[in-house]
Coordinates of C-alpha atoms and ligand atoms in Angstrom, one line a residue:
M6 CA 93.3 -108.0 42.7
V7 CA 89.3 -108.8 41.7
Q8 CA 87.2 -110.7 43.6
S9 CA 83.4 -111.7 42.6
P10 CA 80.4 -113.4 44.7
V11 CA 80.0 -115.6 41.9
P12 CA 82.3 -117.7 39.4
L13 CA 83.8 -115.1 36.8
T14 CA 86.1 -116.1 33.8
L15 CA 88.3 -112.8 32.9
T16 CA 91.1 -112.2 30.3
P17 CA 94.1 -109.9 31.7
E18 CA 94.4 -106.7 29.4
S19 CA 96.9 -104.9 30.7
M20 CA 98.1 -103.4 33.9
Q21 CA 100.2 -100.1 34.8
I22 CA 102.1 -100.2 38.0
D23 CA 102.8 -96.5 39.3
L24 CA 105.9 -96.4 42.6
V25 CA 104.5 -93.7 44.7
G26 CA 106.6 -91.2 46.3
K27 CA 105.2 -88.4 48.8
D28 CA 104.8 -85.9 46.0
G29 CA 103.7 -88.3 43.1
V30 CA 104.9 -90.2 40.6
L31 CA 108.4 -91.7 41.3
R32 CA 108.4 -94.0 38.5
H33 CA 105.2 -95.9 36.0
M34 CA 105.5 -99.4 34.2
T35 CA 103.3 -100.9 31.9
Y36 CA 102.4 -104.5 31.3
A37 CA 101.3 -105.6 27.7
K38 CA 98.5 -108.2 27.7
D39 CA 100.8 -110.9 27.4
G40 CA 103.3 -109.6 30.3
F41 CA 100.2 -108.8 32.6
A42 CA 98.5 -112.9 31.8
S43 CA 102.1 -114.1 32.3
L44 CA 101.9 -113.0 36.0
T45 CA 98.2 -113.9 37.0
Y46 CA 97.2 -117.0 38.4
K47 CA 94.0 -119.7 39.6
T48 CA 94.5 -120.0 43.4
A49 CA 94.3 -123.9 43.8
L50 CA 92.7 -123.3 47.3
P51 CA 89.5 -121.8 48.0
P52 CA 89.4 -118.6 49.5
K53 CA 89.3 -117.8 53.0
M54 CA 89.6 -114.7 55.0
P55 CA 92.9 -113.7 56.7
D56 CA 92.3 -115.1 60.0
G57 CA 91.5 -118.5 58.1
T58 CA 87.6 -119.0 58.6
A59 CA 85.4 -118.9 55.5
P60 CA 84.1 -115.8 53.5
A61 CA 80.3 -115.2 54.8
Q62 CA 79.6 -115.4 51.2
D63 CA 81.0 -117.1 48.2
L64 CA 84.0 -115.7 47.1
Y65 CA 86.4 -115.9 43.8
W66 CA 89.0 -114.5 42.8
P67 CA 89.1 -114.4 38.7
L68 CA 92.0 -112.4 38.6
A69 CA 95.1 -112.9 41.3
I70 CA 98.5 -111.7 40.7
R71 CA 101.6 -111.4 43.2
L72 CA 104.4 -108.9 42.4
R73 CA 108.0 -109.2 44.1
A74 CA 110.3 -106.3 43.1
I75 CA 113.5 -104.8 44.2
E76 CA 113.6 -101.2 43.8
P77 CA 116.9 -99.0 44.9
A78 CA 116.4 -97.9 48.2
A79 CA 117.2 -94.2 47.0
L80 CA 113.5 -94.1 45.6
P81 CA 111.3 -93.0 48.5
V82 CA 108.4 -95.4 47.5
V83 CA 105.5 -95.3 50.1
A84 CA 103.3 -97.4 47.7
M85 CA 102.7 -98.8 44.6
R86 CA 99.0 -98.0 42.5
I87 CA 98.2 -101.0 40.7
S88 CA 95.8 -100.4 37.7
I89 CA 94.6 -103.7 35.3
K90 CA 92.6 -103.9 32.5
A91 CA 90.7 -107.5 31.8
S92 CA 87.6 -108.3 30.0
D93 CA 85.1 -110.9 30.7
E94 CA 83.7 -113.3 28.2
R95 CA 81.2 -111.0 26.6
G96 CA 84.3 -108.4 25.6
R97 CA 83.2 -106.2 27.8
M98 CA 86.2 -104.1 29.6
L99 CA 86.9 -104.2 33.2
T100 CA 89.2 -101.9 35.1
A101 CA 90.5 -101.6 38.8
S102 CA 93.1 -99.4 40.4
R103 CA 94.2 -99.9 43.9
L104 CA 97.0 -98.2 46.0
V105 CA 98.7 -100.8 48.0
P106 CA 101.1 -98.8 51.1
I107 CA 104.7 -100.6 51.2
E108 CA 105.9 -101.0 54.4
S109 CA 109.3 -102.6 55.5
Y110 CA 109.6 -105.4 57.2
T111 CA 112.5 -106.4 59.6
Q112 CA 113.1 -110.1 60.3
K113 CA 113.0 -111.2 63.9
T114 CA 114.5 -114.9 64.1
H115 CA 118.0 -115.5 62.9
L116 CA 117.7 -118.5 60.8
L117 CA 119.9 -121.3 59.3
F118 CA 119.2 -122.5 55.8
P119 CA 118.0 -126.0 56.4
F120 CA 120.7 -128.0 54.5
R121 CA 124.5 -127.5 55.1
G122 CA 127.0 -127.5 52.1
K123 CA 127.0 -126.6 48.5
G124 CA 123.6 -126.0 46.7
I125 CA 121.6 -123.8 44.3
I126 CA 118.1 -122.2 44.7
L127 CA 116.1 -124.0 41.6
Q128 CA 113.5 -121.0 41.8
A129 CA 112.4 -118.3 44.6
G130 CA 109.2 -116.4 45.2
A131 CA 106.4 -114.8 43.2
M132 CA 108.2 -113.3 39.6
N133 CA 111.5 -115.5 40.1
G134 CA 109.9 -118.7 38.7
G135 CA 107.6 -119.9 41.0
H136 CA 105.7 -119.9 44.4
R137 CA 102.9 -117.4 43.8
N138 CA 100.6 -118.3 46.5
R139 CA 99.9 -116.2 49.2
S140 CA 102.5 -117.8 51.9
G141 CA 105.1 -118.5 49.4
E142 CA 105.7 -114.9 47.9
Y143 CA 109.3 -115.2 49.3
A144 CA 109.8 -118.8 49.3
F145 CA 112.6 -120.7 48.2
D146 CA 113.1 -124.4 46.3
G147 CA 117.0 -125.3 47.1
T148 CA 118.8 -128.4 46.3
G149 CA 122.4 -130.1 47.6
L150 CA 125.0 -130.2 45.0
D151 CA 128.0 -132.3 44.8
D152 CA 131.8 -131.3 45.7
A153 CA 131.6 -130.1 41.6
W154 CA 128.7 -128.1 42.0
S155 CA 126.9 -130.5 40.1
P156 CA 123.2 -131.5 40.5
V157 CA 123.0 -134.9 39.4
K158 CA 125.4 -137.7 38.7
P159 CA 126.7 -137.4 35.3
G160 CA 124.4 -139.3 32.7
D161 CA 121.7 -139.9 35.2
G162 CA 119.0 -138.0 36.7
K163 CA 116.4 -140.6 36.6
N164 CA 116.2 -142.1 40.5
N165 CA 116.3 -140.1 43.3
S166 CA 119.3 -141.5 44.6
D167 CA 121.0 -139.7 41.3
Y168 CA 120.5 -136.3 43.0
P169 CA 123.2 -135.5 45.6
G170 CA 120.6 -133.5 47.5
F171 CA 118.8 -136.2 48.0
G172 CA 118.8 -137.6 51.5
R173 CA 120.8 -134.5 52.8
D174 CA 119.9 -134.0 56.1
I175 CA 117.3 -130.8 56.6
I176 CA 118.1 -129.0 60.2
A177 CA 115.7 -126.4 62.1
P178 CA 116.5 -123.2 60.9
A179 CA 116.3 -121.7 64.6
D180 CA 114.4 -122.8 68.0
G181 CA 111.3 -123.4 68.1
R182 CA 108.0 -125.5 68.3
V183 CA 106.5 -127.9 66.0
V184 CA 103.3 -126.9 65.4
R185 CA 102.3 -128.7 62.2
A186 CA 103.7 -132.1 60.4
R187 CA 103.0 -134.3 58.3
K188 CA 105.0 -137.3 57.6
D189 CA 102.7 -140.3 55.5
R190 CA 103.5 -138.9 52.0
P191 CA 105.4 -141.4 49.8
D192 CA 108.3 -139.7 47.6
Q193 CA 108.0 -139.7 43.8
P194 CA 109.5 -142.7 42.3
V195 CA 111.5 -140.8 39.2
G196 CA 114.0 -138.4 40.4
D197 CA 113.1 -135.9 37.6
E198 CA 109.4 -136.3 37.4
S199 CA 106.3 -134.8 39.4
N200 CA 103.6 -137.5 38.7
P201 CA 99.8 -136.1 40.0
E202 CA 99.6 -139.8 41.5
Y203 CA 101.8 -139.3 44.2
Y204 CA 99.7 -135.9 45.3
A205 CA 97.3 -136.6 48.3
A206 CA 93.7 -136.5 47.5
E207 CA 93.2 -132.6 48.8
Y208 CA 96.2 -131.6 46.4
K209 CA 95.2 -132.9 43.0
R210 CA 95.4 -129.7 41.4
G211 CA 99.1 -129.2 42.4
G212 CA 100.3 -127.4 45.5
D213 CA 101.6 -130.7 48.0
P214 CA 103.8 -130.1 50.4
G215 CA 104.1 -133.7 51.0
N216 CA 105.8 -134.2 54.3
F217 CA 106.5 -131.4 56.0
V218 CA 106.6 -129.2 59.1
V219 CA 105.9 -125.6 60.7
I220 CA 107.8 -124.5 62.9
D221 CA 107.0 -121.4 65.8
H222 CA 109.5 -119.4 66.3
G223 CA 107.7 -118.0 69.2
N224 CA 107.8 -114.1 67.9
G225 CA 105.2 -113.9 65.5
E226 CA 107.5 -115.8 62.7
F227 CA 107.0 -119.6 61.2
S228 CA 109.0 -121.6 59.7
M229 CA 107.8 -124.0 56.8
I230 CA 109.5 -126.7 55.5
A231 CA 108.4 -129.1 53.0
H232 CA 109.4 -132.4 50.5
F233 CA 111.0 -134.4 53.2
E234 CA 111.8 -137.9 51.9
S235 CA 109.3 -140.7 53.2
G236 CA 109.6 -141.7 56.6
S237 CA 112.7 -139.5 57.4
L238 CA 110.9 -136.7 59.7
K239 CA 111.6 -137.5 63.1
V240 CA 109.5 -134.9 65.1
D241 CA 105.9 -134.4 65.7
V242 CA 103.6 -131.5 66.8
G243 CA 104.3 -130.1 70.3
D244 CA 107.8 -131.3 69.7
K245 CA 110.4 -128.6 71.2
V246 CA 112.8 -128.2 68.5
T247 CA 116.8 -126.5 68.8
R248 CA 118.4 -124.7 66.1
A249 CA 120.4 -126.9 63.6
Q250 CA 118.7 -130.2 65.3
V251 CA 118.3 -132.5 62.3
L252 CA 114.6 -132.7 61.6
G253 CA 114.5 -135.3 58.7
K254 CA 116.4 -135.5 55.3
L255 CA 115.6 -133.8 51.8
G256 CA 113.2 -135.6 49.9
H257 CA 110.8 -136.0 46.5
S258 CA 107.5 -136.0 48.2
G259 CA 104.3 -133.9 47.4
D260 CA 104.3 -131.5 43.8
T261 CA 108.1 -131.3 43.2
D262 CA 110.0 -132.2 40.0
S263 CA 112.6 -132.8 41.4
P264 CA 114.4 -134.1 45.0
H265 CA 114.3 -130.4 47.1
V266 CA 113.8 -128.8 49.8
H267 CA 110.9 -125.7 50.0
Y268 CA 111.6 -123.2 53.0
Q269 CA 109.6 -120.2 53.6
L270 CA 109.2 -118.1 56.4
Q271 CA 105.6 -117.2 57.3
S272 CA 103.0 -115.4 59.7
G273 CA 101.3 -118.2 61.2
P274 CA 101.2 -121.9 61.7
D275 CA 99.0 -122.3 58.5
W276 CA 100.7 -122.2 55.4
E277 CA 97.7 -121.9 53.1
Y278 CA 96.6 -118.8 54.7
S279 CA 99.4 -116.7 56.2
D280 CA 101.2 -114.3 54.6
A281 CA 104.8 -114.3 53.1
L282 CA 107.5 -113.1 55.3
P283 CA 111.2 -112.2 53.6
C284 CA 114.4 -113.6 55.2
Q285 CA 118.0 -114.2 55.1
F286 CA 120.2 -116.9 57.1
D287 CA 122.8 -116.4 58.8
N288 CA 125.0 -119.6 57.4
I289 CA 124.7 -118.1 53.6
D290 CA 127.0 -115.3 52.7
Q291 CA 124.7 -114.1 50.0
K292 CA 121.8 -111.8 51.4
V293 CA 119.7 -112.0 48.1
L294 CA 118.9 -115.5 46.9
D295 CA 117.5 -116.1 43.5
R296 CA 116.6 -118.7 40.7
G297 CA 119.9 -120.3 40.0
S298 CA 122.0 -118.8 43.1
Y299 CA 124.8 -120.8 43.4
F300 CA 125.5 -121.1 47.4
E301 CA 127.4 -123.0 50.1
A302 CA 125.4 -122.9 53.6
K303 CA 127.8 -123.3 56.7
Ligands
ZN5 ZN1 108.7 -124.5 47.1

C-alpha cells in the first residue's frame, strides 16, 4: 500500500474499504487501529519489480497489506477503494487511497490436491491464518490425518513420525515440467516446533520453503509444493512429470511448525515474486477450503 525511497517506520492507524459498483459504493467497512495493524506485515524479501528485476532506486514497503474476501456474487463489485491512515515516528498523520479494480480468474489447470486420503487445512491464504506474501495469497498448508481424523498419535506429537501425515506420498497436481527444485534441506527434528536453526541462511527471517518444487503446467500456471521430507524429493529441474506421479514425501523441512505440505498455484516460476492464483482441486469435494477444513482427497 505504501512504498518509500527511504526506510521509514509507520504505525497503522485505521483503514476504510469501499466495495464499489458501477454507480457507487455498495458496502463500506472500517478497520480500527488494532484490526488494521493485525492485517499489515513486513515482507522478509527485498522488494523487486513485477518481472523479478531489482528496482532502479531503493524501495521500501513500510506498510504492506494483503486482503482476501468472499462477497456474494449478487453484489456487482467492480473495484475496491482502500484508504488508510498511518502515523510516522514524529506522530505526523499520513493518508493514502487507492482504487483497485476487481477481476475474476478462471483456473486453467485441473489440479489434484498433492496427497490422497484424510487431511486438514492448517492454514490458508491472507486473512485465513497465514501466507500474506505475494504468491501465497491463496496458498494452503495441509496435513494428513489418521483413520480417526487425528493429526497426531495419542499422547505424543513430539517426533515427526508421531504425525500420521509425515511421509505420506506427495503427488504431482497435474502434468508439467519441473522448473525449480531444492532438495538439500534437513527436516526439523522435533515434530511440533519450528526452529530457525534449521532454516537456510537466506531465510533466517522466516519463510523458508525447505525442500520444494515448482512445476510449470504450460499455460501460465505453476504449482509450488514445499516442505518435502529430507531426501525424499525424486525429481529435478527439467524433468517432465505426469498428473498423480509421486514426487516425494510430506515432510518437515524449512519454516514449518509441524509436518505438512504447502501448496500454491502461482503465475510464474519464482515463488518469491509471482502473483498468487486461486484454485480448486478435482479430488476434493469441497470447493472452498479454509483453515480447519477437513477433507478426504481421492
Ligand atoms: Zn505454507
